Amino acid sequence: FYWFIRNIGRSGKQAGDRGRWGLGKLVYPLASEVRSYFAYTVRKSDMKRLLIGRSTLKMHRVHGRQHDSEGYFGQFEVPHHPYFASPETDQRLLDQFAFDFKLSRAEDEPGLSLVIPWPDEDITYESLIESLLRHWFWVLLTEQIEVEVAVAGSEQSVSLSRDTLLDSLGERKGNAIEDLRNAIAFASRVRDFRRDEGC
């Protein structure tokens, strides 16, 4: 929570860890037309539900008053720190938030769900699948992650895993798709390569 919500351009990860520059978290506000996102979590230690929001804008003036680039949604009741946001804990508000945004995370399912309001129009079901395949095929092939992409309120969904990568490209055509198909096929052979079978 500290590194993800509170810090910009910094990370708690160590040398050699993926994503240790602390810049990946900028993906979420940049994916939103209003440069904002909400983080809804079920904390593993006590199964408590929490909600906080963050906006990343330019430094700006409203009615002559300068405002910081970072804005937050949450509780602003910390004594002596009127601009410090703590996570929202009101259960009725959390229930309404989960309902409004069709969150599938159960109340007893620990983990983090991110909501990006007004996503950029370039972010579509198809573009998400293609981007995941293009940039994450190796970690999918080596079973480090599995990803499900679904459209809320419809039956449109796909699970991306080691066994479904090539199938998930479906009937897509074009040189870029063929290059991706060939890259995935080659990476699959590399993954399964055994030194004693070849050289």
mmCIF file of C-alpha atoms in Angstrom:
data_model
loop_
_atom_site.group_PDB
_atom_site.id
_atom_site.type_symbol
_atom_site.label_atom_id
_atom_site.label_comp_id
_atom_site.label_asym_id
_atom_site.label_seq_id
_atom_site.Cartn_x
_atom_site.Cartn_y
_atom_site.Cartn_z
ATOM 1 C CA PHE A 1 0.000 0.000 0.000
ATOM 2 C CA TYR A 2 2.776 2.411 0.956
ATOM 3 C CA TRP A 3 4.761 1.904 -2.230
ATOM 4 C CA PHE A 4 1.780 1.617 -4.561
ATOM 5 C CA ILE A 5 -0.378 4.499 -3.345
ATOM 6 C CA ARG A 6 1.935 6.888 -1.541
ATOM 7 C CA ASN A 7 5.106 6.960 -3.646
ATOM 8 C CA ILE A 8 5.852 8.317 -7.103
ATOM 9 C CA GLY A 9 8.894 7.237 -9.098
ATOM 10 C CA ARG A 10 10.141 5.042 -6.252
ATOM 11 C CA SER A 11 9.803 1.367 -5.443
ATOM 12 C CA GLY A 12 10.473 -1.001 -2.560
ATOM 13 C CA LYS A 13 11.766 -3.679 -4.940
ATOM 14 C CA GLN A 14 15.399 -4.737 -5.018
ATOM 15 C CA ALA A 15 17.937 -4.864 -7.860
ATOM 16 C CA GLY A 16 16.982 -7.577 -10.327
ATOM 17 C CA ASP A 17 13.259 -7.404 -9.526
ATOM 18 C CA ARG A 18 10.927 -6.583 -12.410
ATOM 19 C CA GLY A 19 9.351 -3.158 -12.204
ATOM 20 C CA ARG A 20 11.659 -1.743 -9.550
ATOM 21 C CA TRP A 21 11.823 1.795 -10.992
ATOM 22 C CA GLY A 22 8.443 2.685 -9.526
ATOM 23 C CA LEU A 23 7.074 3.930 -12.850
ATOM 24 C CA GLY A 24 4.685 1.083 -13.673
ATOM 25 C CA LYS A 25 2.091 2.493 -11.284
ATOM 26 C CA LEU A 26 1.734 5.462 -13.693
ATOM 27 C CA VAL A 27 0.082 3.071 -16.152
ATOM 28 C CA TYR A 28 -3.176 3.189 -14.196
ATOM 29 C CA PRO A 29 -3.847 6.950 -14.195
ATOM 30 C CA LEU A 30 -2.543 7.237 -17.760
ATOM 31 C CA ALA A 31 -5.062 4.588 -18.863
ATOM 32 C CA SER A 32 -7.906 6.828 -17.652
ATOM 33 C CA GLU A 33 -9.282 9.836 -19.520
ATOM 34 C CA VAL A 34 -9.560 11.574 -16.128
ATOM 35 C CA ARG A 35 -6.135 10.294 -14.957
ATOM 36 C CA SER A 36 -7.648 8.482 -11.997
ATOM 37 C CA TYR A 37 -8.073 5.027 -10.498
ATOM 38 C CA PHE A 38 -9.525 3.344 -7.420
ATOM 39 C CA ALA A 39 -7.873 0.588 -5.391
ATOM 40 C CA TYR A 40 -10.301 -1.793 -3.643
ATOM 41 C CA THR A 41 -8.657 -4.375 -1.438
ATOM 42 C CA VAL A 42 -9.492 -7.194 0.925
ATOM 43 C CA ARG A 43 -6.619 -7.291 3.409
ATOM 44 C CA LYS A 44 -5.312 -10.802 4.056
ATOM 45 C CA SER A 45 -4.315 -10.248 7.694
ATOM 46 C CA ASP A 46 -7.812 -9.418 8.930
ATOM 47 C CA MET A 47 -10.060 -9.694 5.811
ATOM 48 C CA LYS A 48 -10.916 -6.012 6.158
ATOM 49 C CA ARG A 49 -12.133 -4.227 3.023
ATOM 50 C CA LEU A 50 -10.574 -0.882 2.120
ATOM 51 C CA LEU A 51 -10.991 1.602 -0.718
ATOM 52 C CA ILE A 52 -8.863 4.549 -1.806
ATOM 53 C CA GLY A 53 -8.663 6.562 -5.025
ATOM 54 C CA ARG A 54 -5.909 8.561 -6.666
ATOM 55 C CA SER A 55 -5.652 11.094 -9.480
ATOM 56 C CA THR A 56 -2.421 12.170 -11.140
ATOM 57 C CA LEU A 57 -2.814 15.526 -12.862
ATOM 58 C CA LYS A 58 -0.565 18.445 -13.679
ATOM 59 C CA MET A 59 -0.005 21.067 -11.005
ATOM 60 C CA HIS A 60 -2.915 23.420 -11.615
ATOM 61 C CA ARG A 61 -4.814 26.470 -10.402
ATOM 62 C CA VAL A 62 -8.517 26.688 -9.617
ATOM 63 C CA HIS A 63 -9.924 30.137 -8.823
ATOM 64 C CA GLY A 64 -6.393 31.429 -8.369
ATOM 65 C CA ARG A 65 -5.370 28.742 -5.880
ATOM 66 C CA GLN A 66 -2.554 26.345 -6.793
ATOM 67 C CA HIS A 67 -3.171 22.627 -6.282
ATOM 68 C CA ASP A 68 -0.759 19.690 -6.211
ATOM 69 C CA SER A 69 -0.656 17.168 -9.021
ATOM 70 C CA GLU A 70 -1.816 14.293 -6.781
ATOM 71 C CA GLY A 71 -5.402 14.068 -5.554
ATOM 72 C CA TYR A 72 -6.983 11.358 -3.423
ATOM 73 C CA PHE A 73 -10.355 9.823 -2.595
ATOM 74 C CA GLY A 74 -10.682 8.541 0.968
ATOM 75 C CA GLN A 75 -11.141 9.705 4.539
ATOM 76 C CA PHE A 76 -9.620 13.076 5.442
ATOM 77 C CA GLU A 77 -9.914 12.995 9.198
ATOM 78 C CA VAL A 78 -6.315 12.630 10.377
ATOM 79 C CA PRO A 79 -5.672 15.348 12.989
ATOM 80 C CA HIS A 80 -3.201 18.021 11.853
ATOM 81 C CA HIS A 81 -3.116 16.535 8.335
ATOM 82 C CA PRO A 82 -6.284 17.761 6.577
ATOM 83 C CA TYR A 83 -4.989 16.746 3.110
ATOM 84 C CA PHE A 84 -3.884 13.213 4.041
ATOM 85 C CA ALA A 85 -6.244 10.519 2.744
ATOM 86 C CA SER A 86 -6.772 7.290 4.626
ATOM 87 C CA PRO A 87 -8.647 4.400 2.980
ATOM 88 C CA GLU A 88 -12.433 4.452 3.143
ATOM 89 C CA THR A 89 -13.858 1.742 5.420
ATOM 90 C CA ASP A 90 -17.609 2.454 5.388
ATOM 91 C CA GLN A 91 -19.172 -0.914 4.530
ATOM 92 C CA ARG A 92 -22.253 0.516 2.797
ATOM 93 C CA LEU A 93 -20.052 2.646 0.551
ATOM 94 C CA LEU A 94 -17.830 -0.363 -0.217
ATOM 95 C CA ASP A 95 -20.857 -2.511 -1.024
ATOM 96 C CA GLN A 96 -22.197 0.162 -3.373
ATOM 97 C CA PHE A 97 -18.786 0.612 -5.032
ATOM 98 C CA ALA A 98 -18.407 -3.150 -5.629
ATOM 99 C CA PHE A 99 -21.945 -3.300 -7.049
ATOM 100 C CA ASP A 100 -21.610 -0.235 -9.288
ATOM 101 C CA PHE A 101 -18.335 -1.418 -10.826
ATOM 102 C CA LYS A 102 -19.357 -5.097 -10.993
ATOM 103 C CA LEU A 103 -16.365 -6.305 -8.988
ATOM 104 C CA SER A 104 -16.084 -10.082 -8.803
ATOM 105 C CA ARG A 105 -13.859 -10.146 -5.690
ATOM 106 C CA ALA A 106 -15.735 -11.762 -2.792
ATOM 107 C CA GLU A 107 -15.622 -10.240 0.695
ATOM 108 C CA ASP A 108 -13.530 -13.198 1.898
ATOM 109 C CA GLU A 109 -11.177 -13.203 -1.113
ATOM 110 C CA PRO A 110 -7.946 -11.362 -0.235
ATOM 111 C CA GLY A 111 -6.266 -9.308 -2.917
ATOM 112 C CA LEU A 112 -6.457 -6.078 -4.897
ATOM 113 C CA SER A 113 -8.967 -4.962 -7.527
ATOM 114 C CA LEU A 114 -8.279 -1.816 -9.553
ATOM 115 C CA VAL A 115 -11.007 0.266 -11.168
ATOM 116 C CA ILE A 116 -10.060 2.686 -13.956
ATOM 117 C CA PRO A 117 -12.910 5.112 -14.700
ATOM 118 C CA TRP A 118 -13.383 6.416 -18.240
ATOM 119 C CA PRO A 119 -10.658 4.264 -19.791
ATOM 120 C CA ASP A 120 -8.842 5.569 -22.843
ATOM 121 C CA GLU A 121 -10.827 4.707 -25.984
ATOM 122 C CA ASP A 122 -7.854 2.756 -27.357
ATOM 123 C CA ILE A 123 -8.187 0.267 -24.502
ATOM 124 C CA THR A 124 -10.611 -2.353 -25.754
ATOM 125 C CA TYR A 125 -11.207 -6.050 -25.176
ATOM 126 C CA GLU A 126 -9.271 -6.931 -28.346
ATOM 127 C CA SER A 127 -6.418 -4.476 -27.755
ATOM 128 C CA LEU A 128 -5.926 -5.763 -24.193
ATOM 129 C CA ILE A 129 -5.619 -9.344 -25.403
ATOM 130 C CA GLU A 130 -3.158 -8.426 -28.151
ATOM 131 C CA SER A 131 -1.064 -6.274 -25.807
ATOM 132 C CA LEU A 132 -0.900 -9.013 -23.177
ATOM 133 C CA LEU A 133 0.175 -11.561 -25.778
ATOM 134 C CA ARG A 134 2.758 -9.238 -27.312
ATOM 135 C CA HIS A 135 4.407 -8.070 -24.085
ATOM 136 C CA TRP A 136 3.818 -10.941 -21.651
ATOM 137 C CA PHE A 137 3.955 -14.113 -23.720
ATOM 138 C CA TRP A 138 7.144 -15.355 -22.074
ATOM 139 C CA VAL A 139 5.867 -15.123 -18.482
ATOM 140 C CA LEU A 140 2.605 -16.684 -19.642
ATOM 141 C CA LEU A 141 4.492 -19.529 -21.327
ATOM 142 C CA THR A 142 6.619 -20.138 -18.234
ATOM 143 C CA GLU A 143 3.483 -20.186 -16.046
ATOM 144 C CA GLN A 144 4.500 -17.210 -13.921
ATOM 145 C CA ILE A 145 1.081 -15.614 -14.485
ATOM 146 C CA GLU A 146 -2.356 -16.400 -15.876
ATOM 147 C CA VAL A 147 -4.691 -13.655 -17.042
ATOM 148 C CA GLU A 148 -8.432 -13.526 -17.635
ATOM 149 C CA VAL A 149 -9.841 -10.744 -19.814
ATOM 150 C CA ALA A 150 -13.622 -10.330 -19.614
ATOM 151 C CA VAL A 151 -16.259 -7.782 -20.526
ATOM 152 C CA ALA A 152 -18.563 -7.117 -17.566
ATOM 153 C CA GLY A 153 -22.191 -7.887 -18.296
ATOM 154 C CA SER A 154 -21.441 -10.077 -21.316
ATOM 155 C CA GLU A 155 -20.160 -13.550 -22.090
ATOM 156 C CA GLN A 156 -17.054 -12.190 -23.801
ATOM 157 C CA SER A 157 -14.036 -13.571 -21.955
ATOM 158 C CA VAL A 158 -10.748 -15.337 -22.555
ATOM 159 C CA SER A 159 -8.205 -16.986 -20.259
ATOM 160 C CA LEU A 160 -4.571 -16.509 -21.232
ATOM 161 C CA SER A 161 -2.196 -19.202 -20.043
ATOM 162 C CA ARG A 162 0.598 -21.434 -21.294
ATOM 163 C CA ASP A 163 -1.871 -23.741 -23.031
ATOM 164 C CA THR A 164 -4.097 -21.111 -24.667
ATOM 165 C CA LEU A 165 -1.690 -18.513 -26.096
ATOM 166 C CA LEU A 166 -1.743 -19.481 -29.765
ATOM 167 C CA ASP A 167 -5.459 -20.295 -29.684
ATOM 168 C CA SER A 168 -6.231 -16.882 -28.194
ATOM 169 C CA LEU A 169 -4.884 -15.201 -31.330
ATOM 170 C CA GLY A 170 -7.834 -16.804 -33.089
ATOM 171 C CA GLU A 171 -8.407 -15.787 -36.697
ATOM 172 C CA ARG A 172 -6.608 -12.449 -36.434
ATOM 173 C CA LYS A 173 -4.695 -11.569 -39.590
ATOM 174 C CA GLY A 174 -1.887 -9.239 -40.546
ATOM 175 C CA ASN A 175 1.908 -9.147 -40.587
ATOM 176 C CA ALA A 176 2.172 -8.013 -36.947
ATOM 177 C CA ILE A 177 -0.064 -10.890 -35.829
ATOM 178 C CA GLU A 178 1.911 -13.406 -37.870
ATOM 179 C CA ASP A 179 5.159 -12.101 -36.338
ATOM 180 C CA LEU A 180 3.625 -12.503 -32.888
ATOM 181 C CA ARG A 181 2.366 -15.998 -33.710
ATOM 182 C CA ASN A 182 5.876 -16.992 -34.858
ATOM 183 C CA ALA A 183 7.495 -15.438 -31.772
ATOM 184 C CA ILE A 184 5.181 -17.374 -29.446
ATOM 185 C CA ALA A 185 5.792 -20.619 -31.334
ATOM 186 C CA PHE A 186 9.574 -20.090 -31.174
ATOM 187 C CA ALA A 187 9.438 -19.206 -27.460
ATOM 188 C CA SER A 188 7.445 -22.394 -26.842
ATOM 189 C CA ARG A 189 10.204 -24.452 -28.469
ATOM 190 C CA VAL A 190 12.852 -22.620 -26.405
ATOM 191 C CA ARG A 191 10.899 -23.284 -23.218
ATOM 192 C CA ASP A 192 10.744 -27.012 -23.981
ATOM 193 C CA PHE A 193 14.350 -27.300 -25.195
ATOM 194 C CA ARG A 194 16.547 -29.819 -23.400
ATOM 195 C CA ARG A 195 20.339 -29.683 -23.824
ATOM 196 C CA ASP A 196 20.653 -33.455 -23.977
ATOM 197 C CA GLU A 197 18.230 -33.591 -26.924
ATOM 198 C CA GLY A 198 20.171 -31.296 -29.213
ATOM 199 C CA CYS A 199 23.591 -29.701 -29.242
#
